[in-house]
Amino acid sequence: KDKSAASKDSAPQGAAKRQEDGAETPKQQLLDIIGSMKVEVSYRKKLQQLKASESKKQAMNKLEGPDSEGSVPLGIIEDTQRGKPLNPELVKAASAVASSLPHNKKQIESELLAQLRRHEETTDKQKKGGTINIRNVISEMTVKRQSPAQWGARISSLISLQLDEDGRRIRPERSSAQSMDSRRSLKVGKRLNIFTKASTEPERALKTVSSPTIWDLEFAKEVAAVTAQPPRNGFEEMIQWTKEGILWEFPIDNEAGMEDDAEFHEHIFLEKHLEGFPKEGPIRHFMELVICGLSKNPYLSVKQKVEHIEWFQKYFEEKKELLEEI
Amino acid sequence: MAAAALCWALRAARQVLPSSCLRQVRSYYVDWRMLRDVKRRKMAYEFADERLRINAIRKNSILPKELQEVADKEIAALPRDSCPVRIRNRCVLTSRPRGVKRRWRLSRIVFRHFADHAQMSGVQRAMW
């Protein structure tokens, strides 16, 4: 499929080139190129790749500015074809190409026509843009000649990944310095649009893990230990302390850590817990005093108070034989 | 003497398990006495509730005396280190048992040292 598509690429490209010279009819040129198509293998593939990337990019950036540049064949086709319906000559050329190839002809033909249609779309979009030439692309790229001093500096910086005193890497400074040093800075010049925007892949479904294994936990711990850089300043230190629980959270709320959801009546009216005790006698008297004291205690939670009373209940249960002797 | 007291070269062989934090962790207590004091504090914390309750039984006039005697025996049977009376407020840095100011948990010598080096917030030499 690559071959056929590439051949079709080279065909219109050849046609356009010849048209610029202003010599032959497109059909003749196409047929000539089909005959000579076996020669240009590697070049075709490059063009094919360029075209594929370009079509993707065009799909993404529809509002490209006037400086948009695409791959080679599309801009050249622009001269020959305008308008939405496919040029009948091109259709004929496509069918000729398909017939000349040994594989399934109908499939190749349909693919070629689909590509042609895509070309039409892209050329419509590119009407605003200027002509795209691989020459432009190459012209922007110059061979950088660096002084040996710069070479040395670059190599040394590449080798040693130094850390600042603050702990930050030197890299950001280096890159900005490089862009300033180089004669052709990175931000100036026509956009080549060779690279497409990275499309966000849909997140793959999470693997179902019943429980994190020990190795996973260990790995997670290792990662956390490595990524936890020492604090660069006092603020980060305080943040770390707050996370660990050493430093309180500000503004201070007096009930931090205290999750007492009980109402006041649960704290005060504790007689319902006294059901396990005898109704008369010194023990009851004693427990009523205990409850009176607990109801006035603001420091214990309801749970703790209930535990207190239950402890006494258990204690007196154990001493029951002793008590009955008395 | 001050220099000797301030010399942290006395280190007992007690090692607290190091955690994953990057701060300086005190891995040793100053001396064995401090370690024993730490153990006593922990035990006192564990048995605090029980001691309170048994003492509540012992120290009232309502319950029969036999019960109180039994409670006496029970509390005596608890481990010795669980009573809070055995805790000594030592200096946190030098483990000095005497001359310790409660607010700072430091002995007087250490306190003076830090105050003179302006490392105690809000502490100033008195002059009037």
Coordinates of C-alpha atoms in Angstrom, one line a residue:
Chain A
K1 CA 0.0 0.0 0.0
D2 CA 2.9 2.3 0.8
K3 CA 4.3 1.8 -2.6
S4 CA 1.1 2.6 -4.4
A5 CA 0.4 5.6 -2.3
A6 CA 3.9 6.8 -2.7
S7 CA 3.7 6.3 -6.4
K8 CA 0.6 8.4 -6.5
D9 CA 2.5 11.0 -4.6
S10 CA 5.3 11.1 -6.9
A11 CA 3.0 11.1 -9.9
P12 CA 1.2 14.4 -9.1
Q13 CA 4.5 15.9 -7.8
G14 CA 6.1 15.0 -11.1
A15 CA 3.1 16.4 -12.9
A16 CA 3.3 19.7 -11.0
K17 CA 7.0 20.0 -11.6
R18 CA 6.7 19.6 -15.2
Q19 CA 3.8 22.0 -15.3
E20 CA 6.0 24.6 -13.7
D21 CA 8.4 24.1 -16.5
G22 CA 5.3 24.4 -18.7
A23 CA 5.9 21.6 -21.1
E24 CA 3.7 18.5 -21.3
T25 CA 0.2 17.5 -20.4
P26 CA -0.4 16.0 -17.0
K27 CA -1.5 12.7 -18.3
Q28 CA 1.6 12.1 -20.3
Q29 CA 3.7 13.1 -17.4
L30 CA 1.8 10.7 -15.2
L31 CA 2.3 7.8 -17.6
D32 CA 6.0 8.6 -17.9
I33 CA 6.4 8.6 -14.2
I34 CA 4.6 5.4 -13.8
G35 CA 7.1 3.9 -16.2
S36 CA 10.0 5.2 -14.2
M37 CA 8.5 4.7 -10.8
K38 CA 10.6 1.8 -9.8
V39 CA 13.7 3.9 -9.6
E40 CA 12.8 6.3 -6.9
V41 CA 12.1 4.0 -3.9
S42 CA 13.6 5.7 -0.9
Y43 CA 12.6 9.2 -2.0
R44 CA 9.0 8.0 -2.3
K45 CA 8.9 6.6 1.1
K46 CA 10.2 9.8 2.6
L47 CA 7.6 11.8 0.8
Q48 CA 5.0 9.3 1.9
Q49 CA 6.0 9.8 5.5
L50 CA 6.0 13.5 5.1
K51 CA 2.6 13.5 3.6
A52 CA 1.2 11.3 6.3
S53 CA 2.5 13.5 9.0
E54 CA 1.3 16.5 7.2
S55 CA -2.2 15.2 6.7
K56 CA -2.4 14.4 10.4
K57 CA -1.2 17.9 11.3
Q58 CA -3.6 19.5 9.0
A59 CA -6.4 17.7 10.7
M60 CA -5.3 19.1 14.0
N61 CA -4.4 22.7 13.1
K62 CA -7.0 24.0 10.8
L63 CA -6.4 27.6 11.6
E64 CA -2.8 27.6 10.6
G65 CA -1.4 31.0 9.8
P66 CA -0.1 32.2 6.6
D67 CA 3.3 30.7 7.3
S68 CA 2.1 27.1 7.3
E69 CA 4.2 24.7 5.4
G70 CA 3.3 21.3 4.5
S71 CA 4.9 18.4 2.9
V72 CA 6.1 18.5 -0.6
P73 CA 3.6 16.9 -2.9
L74 CA 0.5 18.7 -1.6
G75 CA 1.8 22.2 -2.3
I76 CA 2.8 21.2 -5.7
I77 CA -0.6 19.7 -6.4
E78 CA -2.1 23.0 -5.5
D79 CA -1.1 24.4 -8.8
T80 CA -2.9 21.8 -10.8
Q81 CA -6.1 21.0 -9.0
R82 CA -8.7 23.3 -7.5
G83 CA -12.3 22.5 -6.6
K84 CA -13.9 19.7 -4.8
P85 CA -14.6 17.1 -7.4
L86 CA -11.7 15.0 -8.3
N87 CA -10.0 15.8 -11.5
P88 CA -11.0 13.2 -14.1
E89 CA -7.5 13.1 -15.4
L90 CA -6.2 12.2 -12.0
V91 CA -8.8 9.5 -11.7
K92 CA -7.6 8.2 -15.0
A93 CA -4.0 8.4 -13.8
A94 CA -5.0 6.5 -10.6
S95 CA -6.7 3.8 -12.5
A96 CA -3.6 3.5 -14.8
V97 CA -1.4 3.2 -11.8
A98 CA -3.6 0.6 -10.3
S99 CA -3.7 -1.4 -13.4
S100 CA 0.1 -1.3 -13.7
L101 CA 0.6 -2.8 -10.3
P102 CA 0.4 -6.5 -9.8
H103 CA -1.7 -6.6 -6.5
N104 CA -5.4 -6.2 -6.2
K105 CA -6.3 -3.4 -8.5
K106 CA -9.6 -2.3 -7.2
Q107 CA -8.3 -1.9 -3.7
I108 CA -5.4 0.1 -4.9
E109 CA -7.6 2.3 -7.0
S110 CA -10.0 3.0 -4.2
E111 CA -7.1 3.9 -1.9
L112 CA -5.6 6.2 -4.4
L113 CA -8.9 7.9 -5.0
A114 CA -9.3 8.3 -1.2
Q115 CA -5.9 9.8 -1.0
L116 CA -6.7 12.2 -3.8
R117 CA -9.7 13.3 -2.0
R118 CA -7.7 14.0 1.1
H119 CA -5.3 15.9 -1.0
E120 CA -8.1 18.1 -2.2
E121 CA -9.2 18.9 1.3
T122 CA -5.7 19.7 2.4
T123 CA -5.0 21.9 -0.6
D124 CA -8.2 23.8 0.1
K125 CA -7.0 24.5 3.5
Q126 CA -3.6 25.4 2.3
K127 CA -4.9 28.0 -0.1
K128 CA -4.1 30.6 2.5
G129 CA -0.7 29.2 3.1
G130 CA 2.3 29.8 0.9
T131 CA 3.9 27.3 -1.4
I132 CA 5.5 24.5 0.3
N133 CA 8.8 23.4 -0.8
I134 CA 11.2 21.0 0.6
R135 CA 13.7 23.6 -0.3
N136 CA 12.2 25.9 2.3
V137 CA 12.5 23.2 4.8
I138 CA 16.1 22.5 4.1
S139 CA 17.0 26.2 3.8
E140 CA 16.0 26.8 7.4
M141 CA 18.4 24.1 8.5
T142 CA 21.9 25.3 8.5
V143 CA 25.0 23.5 9.6
K144 CA 26.0 25.0 12.9
R145 CA 29.6 25.8 13.2
Q146 CA 30.6 26.0 16.8
S147 CA 33.8 27.1 18.3
P148 CA 35.8 24.5 20.1
A149 CA 35.1 26.4 23.4
Q150 CA 31.4 26.0 22.9
W151 CA 31.9 22.3 22.1
G152 CA 33.8 21.8 25.3
A153 CA 31.2 23.6 27.3
R154 CA 28.4 21.7 25.8
I155 CA 30.1 18.3 26.3
S156 CA 31.0 19.0 29.8
S157 CA 27.5 20.1 30.6
L158 CA 26.1 17.1 28.9
I159 CA 28.3 14.8 30.9
S160 CA 27.8 16.3 34.3
L161 CA 24.3 16.7 35.5
Q162 CA 25.1 19.2 38.1
L163 CA 22.7 20.5 40.7
D164 CA 22.5 24.0 41.8
E165 CA 22.9 25.0 45.4
D166 CA 19.2 25.1 45.5
G167 CA 18.9 21.6 44.2
R168 CA 17.6 22.7 40.8
R169 CA 19.3 21.3 37.7
I170 CA 21.4 23.6 35.6
R171 CA 19.4 22.5 32.5
P172 CA 16.9 25.3 32.1
E173 CA 19.6 27.9 32.2
R174 CA 21.7 25.9 29.7
S175 CA 18.9 25.6 27.2
S176 CA 18.1 29.3 27.4
A177 CA 21.7 30.2 27.1
Q178 CA 22.0 27.9 24.1
S179 CA 19.1 29.5 22.3
M180 CA 20.7 32.9 22.9
D181 CA 24.1 31.7 21.8
S182 CA 23.1 30.1 18.5
R183 CA 23.0 32.4 15.6
R184 CA 19.6 31.1 14.6
S185 CA 17.5 31.3 17.7
L186 CA 14.8 28.8 18.2
K187 CA 11.8 31.1 18.2
V188 CA 12.5 33.0 15.0
G189 CA 11.8 31.7 11.5
K190 CA 9.0 30.0 9.6
R191 CA 7.3 27.1 11.3
L192 CA 8.3 23.9 9.6
N193 CA 5.3 22.0 11.0
I194 CA 7.1 18.7 10.7
F195 CA 6.0 17.5 14.1
T196 CA 2.5 16.8 15.0
K197 CA 1.0 17.6 18.3
A198 CA 1.0 14.6 20.6
S199 CA -2.5 13.3 20.8
T200 CA -3.6 12.3 24.2
E201 CA -4.0 8.6 24.1
P202 CA -7.1 7.3 25.8
E203 CA -6.1 5.9 29.2
R204 CA -5.9 2.2 29.0
A205 CA -8.1 0.3 31.3
L206 CA -6.5 -0.3 34.7
K207 CA -5.3 -3.7 35.3
T208 CA -7.4 -5.4 37.9
V209 CA -5.2 -6.0 40.9
S210 CA -6.7 -7.6 43.9
S211 CA -4.3 -6.1 46.4
P212 CA -1.1 -4.2 45.9
T213 CA 1.7 -6.7 46.2
I214 CA 4.7 -6.2 48.5
W215 CA 6.8 -5.4 45.5
D216 CA 4.5 -2.7 44.4
L217 CA 4.6 -1.2 47.8
E218 CA 8.3 -1.3 47.9
F219 CA 8.5 0.3 44.6
A220 CA 6.2 3.0 45.6
K221 CA 8.2 3.6 48.7
E222 CA 11.4 3.8 46.6
V223 CA 9.9 6.2 44.2
A224 CA 8.6 8.4 47.0
A225 CA 12.0 8.4 48.7
V226 CA 13.8 9.3 45.5
T227 CA 11.3 12.1 44.5
A228 CA 11.3 13.6 47.9
Q229 CA 14.0 16.2 47.5
P230 CA 15.2 18.0 50.6
P231 CA 13.3 21.2 51.1
R232 CA 14.8 24.2 49.3
N233 CA 13.6 26.8 51.7
G234 CA 11.8 27.3 55.0
F235 CA 8.4 27.2 53.4
E236 CA 8.9 23.8 51.9
E237 CA 10.3 22.6 55.2
M238 CA 7.2 23.8 57.0
I239 CA 5.0 22.1 54.4
Q240 CA 6.9 18.9 54.9
W241 CA 6.4 19.2 58.7
T242 CA 2.7 19.8 58.3
K243 CA 2.4 16.7 56.2
E244 CA 4.2 14.7 58.7
G245 CA 2.1 16.1 61.5
I246 CA 4.8 17.8 63.4
L247 CA 3.4 21.3 62.6
W248 CA -0.2 22.1 63.2
E249 CA -2.4 23.4 60.5
F250 CA -3.1 27.1 60.5
P251 CA -5.5 28.7 61.3
I252 CA -5.5 26.6 64.3
D253 CA -8.8 24.9 65.1
N254 CA -9.0 23.7 68.6
E255 CA -10.8 20.6 67.6
A256 CA -8.2 19.2 65.3
G257 CA -7.9 15.5 65.6
M258 CA -10.9 15.4 67.9
E259 CA -13.9 13.8 66.0
D260 CA -16.5 13.8 68.7
D261 CA -19.8 13.7 66.9
A262 CA -21.7 13.1 70.1
E263 CA -24.3 15.6 71.3
F264 CA -24.1 17.1 74.8
H265 CA -26.8 14.9 76.2
E266 CA -24.7 11.9 75.5
H267 CA -22.0 13.3 77.6
I268 CA -24.2 14.3 80.5
F269 CA -27.0 11.8 80.9
L270 CA -25.1 8.6 81.5
E271 CA -27.6 6.9 83.7
K272 CA -28.6 4.5 80.9
H273 CA -25.2 2.9 81.2
L274 CA -25.8 2.0 84.8
E275 CA -28.2 -0.8 84.0
G276 CA -25.8 -3.5 84.8
F277 CA -25.4 -2.4 88.4
P278 CA -27.6 -3.3 91.4
K279 CA -30.2 -0.6 92.1
E280 CA -29.4 -0.2 95.8
G281 CA -26.4 -0.3 97.9
P282 CA -23.0 1.3 98.1
I283 CA -22.0 0.3 94.6
R284 CA -24.8 2.2 93.1
H285 CA -24.0 5.1 95.2
F286 CA -20.4 4.9 94.1
M287 CA -21.3 4.6 90.4
E288 CA -23.6 7.6 90.6
L289 CA -20.8 9.6 91.9
V290 CA -18.6 8.4 89.1
I291 CA -21.2 9.4 86.5
C292 CA -21.6 12.8 88.1
G293 CA -17.8 13.3 87.7
L294 CA -17.8 12.0 84.1
S295 CA -20.6 14.3 83.1
K296 CA -18.6 17.2 84.2
N297 CA -15.5 16.1 82.3
P298 CA -15.0 17.9 79.0
Y299 CA -11.8 16.2 78.1
L300 CA -13.0 12.7 77.5
S301 CA -15.0 11.5 74.6
V302 CA -18.2 9.6 75.0
K303 CA -16.5 6.4 74.0
Q304 CA -13.9 6.8 76.8
K305 CA -16.6 7.5 79.4
V306 CA -18.5 4.4 78.4
E307 CA -15.3 2.4 78.6
H308 CA -14.7 3.8 82.1
I309 CA -18.1 2.7 83.3
E310 CA -17.8 -0.7 81.6
W311 CA -14.5 -1.3 83.3
F312 CA -16.1 -0.8 86.7
Q313 CA -18.9 -3.1 85.8
K314 CA -16.4 -5.8 84.8
Y315 CA -14.4 -5.2 88.0
F316 CA -17.4 -5.5 90.3
E317 CA -18.6 -8.6 88.4
E318 CA -15.3 -10.3 89.2
K319 CA -15.5 -9.3 92.9
K320 CA -19.1 -10.5 93.2
E321 CA -18.3 -13.5 95.4
L322 CA -16.4 -11.3 97.7
L323 CA -19.2 -8.8 97.9
E324 CA -21.7 -11.4 98.7
E325 CA -19.7 -12.6 101.7
I326 CA -20.1 -9.1 103.1
Chain B
M1 CA 32.4 21.8 83.4
A2 CA 30.0 23.6 81.1
A3 CA 32.0 22.3 78.2
A4 CA 31.8 18.8 79.5
A5 CA 28.1 19.1 80.1
L6 CA 27.5 20.4 76.7
C7 CA 29.6 17.9 75.0
W8 CA 27.2 15.5 73.4
A9 CA 29.9 12.9 73.1
L10 CA 28.1 10.6 75.7
R11 CA 26.0 8.4 73.5
A12 CA 24.3 5.3 74.7
A13 CA 23.8 2.4 72.3
R14 CA 20.2 2.9 71.9
Q15 CA 19.1 3.3 68.4
V16 CA 15.6 4.4 67.3
L17 CA 14.6 2.8 64.1
P18 CA 15.3 5.4 61.4
S19 CA 12.3 6.5 59.4
S20 CA 12.3 7.5 55.8
C21 CA 12.4 11.3 56.5
L22 CA 15.4 13.2 55.7
R23 CA 15.7 15.3 58.8
Q24 CA 18.3 14.6 61.4
V25 CA 16.8 12.0 63.7
R26 CA 18.1 11.6 67.2
S27 CA 19.2 8.0 67.2
Y28 CA 20.5 7.8 70.7
Y29 CA 19.4 8.8 74.1
V30 CA 21.9 10.7 76.1
D31 CA 22.4 8.0 78.6
W32 CA 20.9 4.9 80.1
R33 CA 19.1 6.7 82.8
M34 CA 17.3 8.8 80.3
L35 CA 16.4 5.6 78.5
R36 CA 14.9 4.1 81.7
D37 CA 13.1 7.3 82.3
V38 CA 11.6 7.0 78.8
K39 CA 10.5 3.5 79.5
R40 CA 8.9 4.5 82.7
R41 CA 7.0 7.3 81.0
K42 CA 5.6 4.8 78.4
M43 CA 4.5 2.4 81.0
A44 CA 2.9 5.1 83.1
Y45 CA 0.9 6.1 80.0
E46 CA -0.3 2.6 79.4
F47 CA -1.4 2.0 83.0
A48 CA -2.7 5.4 83.7
D49 CA -6.4 4.5 83.3
E50 CA -6.2 1.4 85.4
R51 CA -4.4 3.1 88.2
L52 CA -6.9 5.9 88.2
R53 CA -9.8 3.5 88.5
I54 CA -8.3 1.3 91.1
N55 CA -7.4 4.4 93.1
A56 CA -10.9 5.7 92.8
I57 CA -12.1 2.5 94.5
R58 CA -9.4 2.7 97.2
K59 CA -9.9 6.4 98.1
N60 CA -13.5 6.6 98.9
S61 CA -15.5 6.0 102.0
I62 CA -18.6 4.5 100.5
L63 CA -17.5 1.1 99.4
P64 CA -16.8 -1.6 101.9
K65 CA -13.3 -1.8 103.3
E66 CA -12.7 -5.3 102.2
L67 CA -13.1 -4.2 98.6
Q68 CA -10.7 -1.4 99.2
E69 CA -8.1 -3.8 100.6
V70 CA -8.4 -6.0 97.6
A71 CA -7.9 -2.9 95.4
D72 CA -4.8 -2.1 97.4
K73 CA -3.3 -5.4 96.7
E74 CA -4.2 -5.1 93.1
I75 CA -2.5 -1.8 92.6
A76 CA 0.6 -3.1 94.4
A77 CA 0.7 -6.0 91.9
L78 CA 1.0 -3.7 89.0
P79 CA 4.5 -3.3 87.5
R80 CA 6.6 -0.9 89.4
D81 CA 7.5 1.3 86.4
S82 CA 3.8 2.0 85.8
C83 CA 3.5 4.6 88.5
P84 CA 4.0 8.2 87.5
V85 CA 5.8 9.0 90.7
R86 CA 8.9 7.3 89.4
I87 CA 9.2 9.7 86.4
R88 CA 11.9 12.3 86.8
N89 CA 11.9 15.4 84.7
R90 CA 15.4 15.2 83.3
C91 CA 17.0 17.7 81.0
V92 CA 16.2 16.8 77.5
L93 CA 19.7 17.4 76.1
T94 CA 22.0 16.5 78.9
S95 CA 19.8 14.2 81.0
R96 CA 20.6 16.2 84.1
P97 CA 18.1 15.3 86.9
R98 CA 18.4 18.5 88.8
G99 CA 18.1 22.1 87.9
V100 CA 15.7 21.5 85.1
K101 CA 13.2 24.2 84.2
R102 CA 9.9 22.7 83.4
R103 CA 8.8 25.1 80.7
W104 CA 11.9 24.4 78.5
R105 CA 12.7 20.9 79.8
L106 CA 16.3 22.0 79.9
S107 CA 18.8 22.1 82.6
R108 CA 20.0 25.4 83.9
I109 CA 23.4 25.2 82.2
V110 CA 22.0 24.4 78.8
F111 CA 19.4 27.0 79.2
R112 CA 22.0 29.6 79.9
H113 CA 24.1 28.5 77.0
F114 CA 21.3 28.9 74.5
A115 CA 20.0 32.1 76.0
D116 CA 23.4 33.7 75.8
H117 CA 23.8 32.6 72.1
A118 CA 20.3 34.2 71.5
Q119 CA 18.8 30.8 70.5
M120 CA 15.9 31.0 73.0
S121 CA 13.1 33.0 71.6
G122 CA 11.9 35.7 74.0
V123 CA 14.5 35.1 76.6
Q124 CA 16.6 38.0 77.7
R125 CA 19.1 38.6 80.4
A126 CA 17.5 40.3 83.4
M127 CA 18.5 43.7 84.2
W128 CA 16.7 46.0 86.5

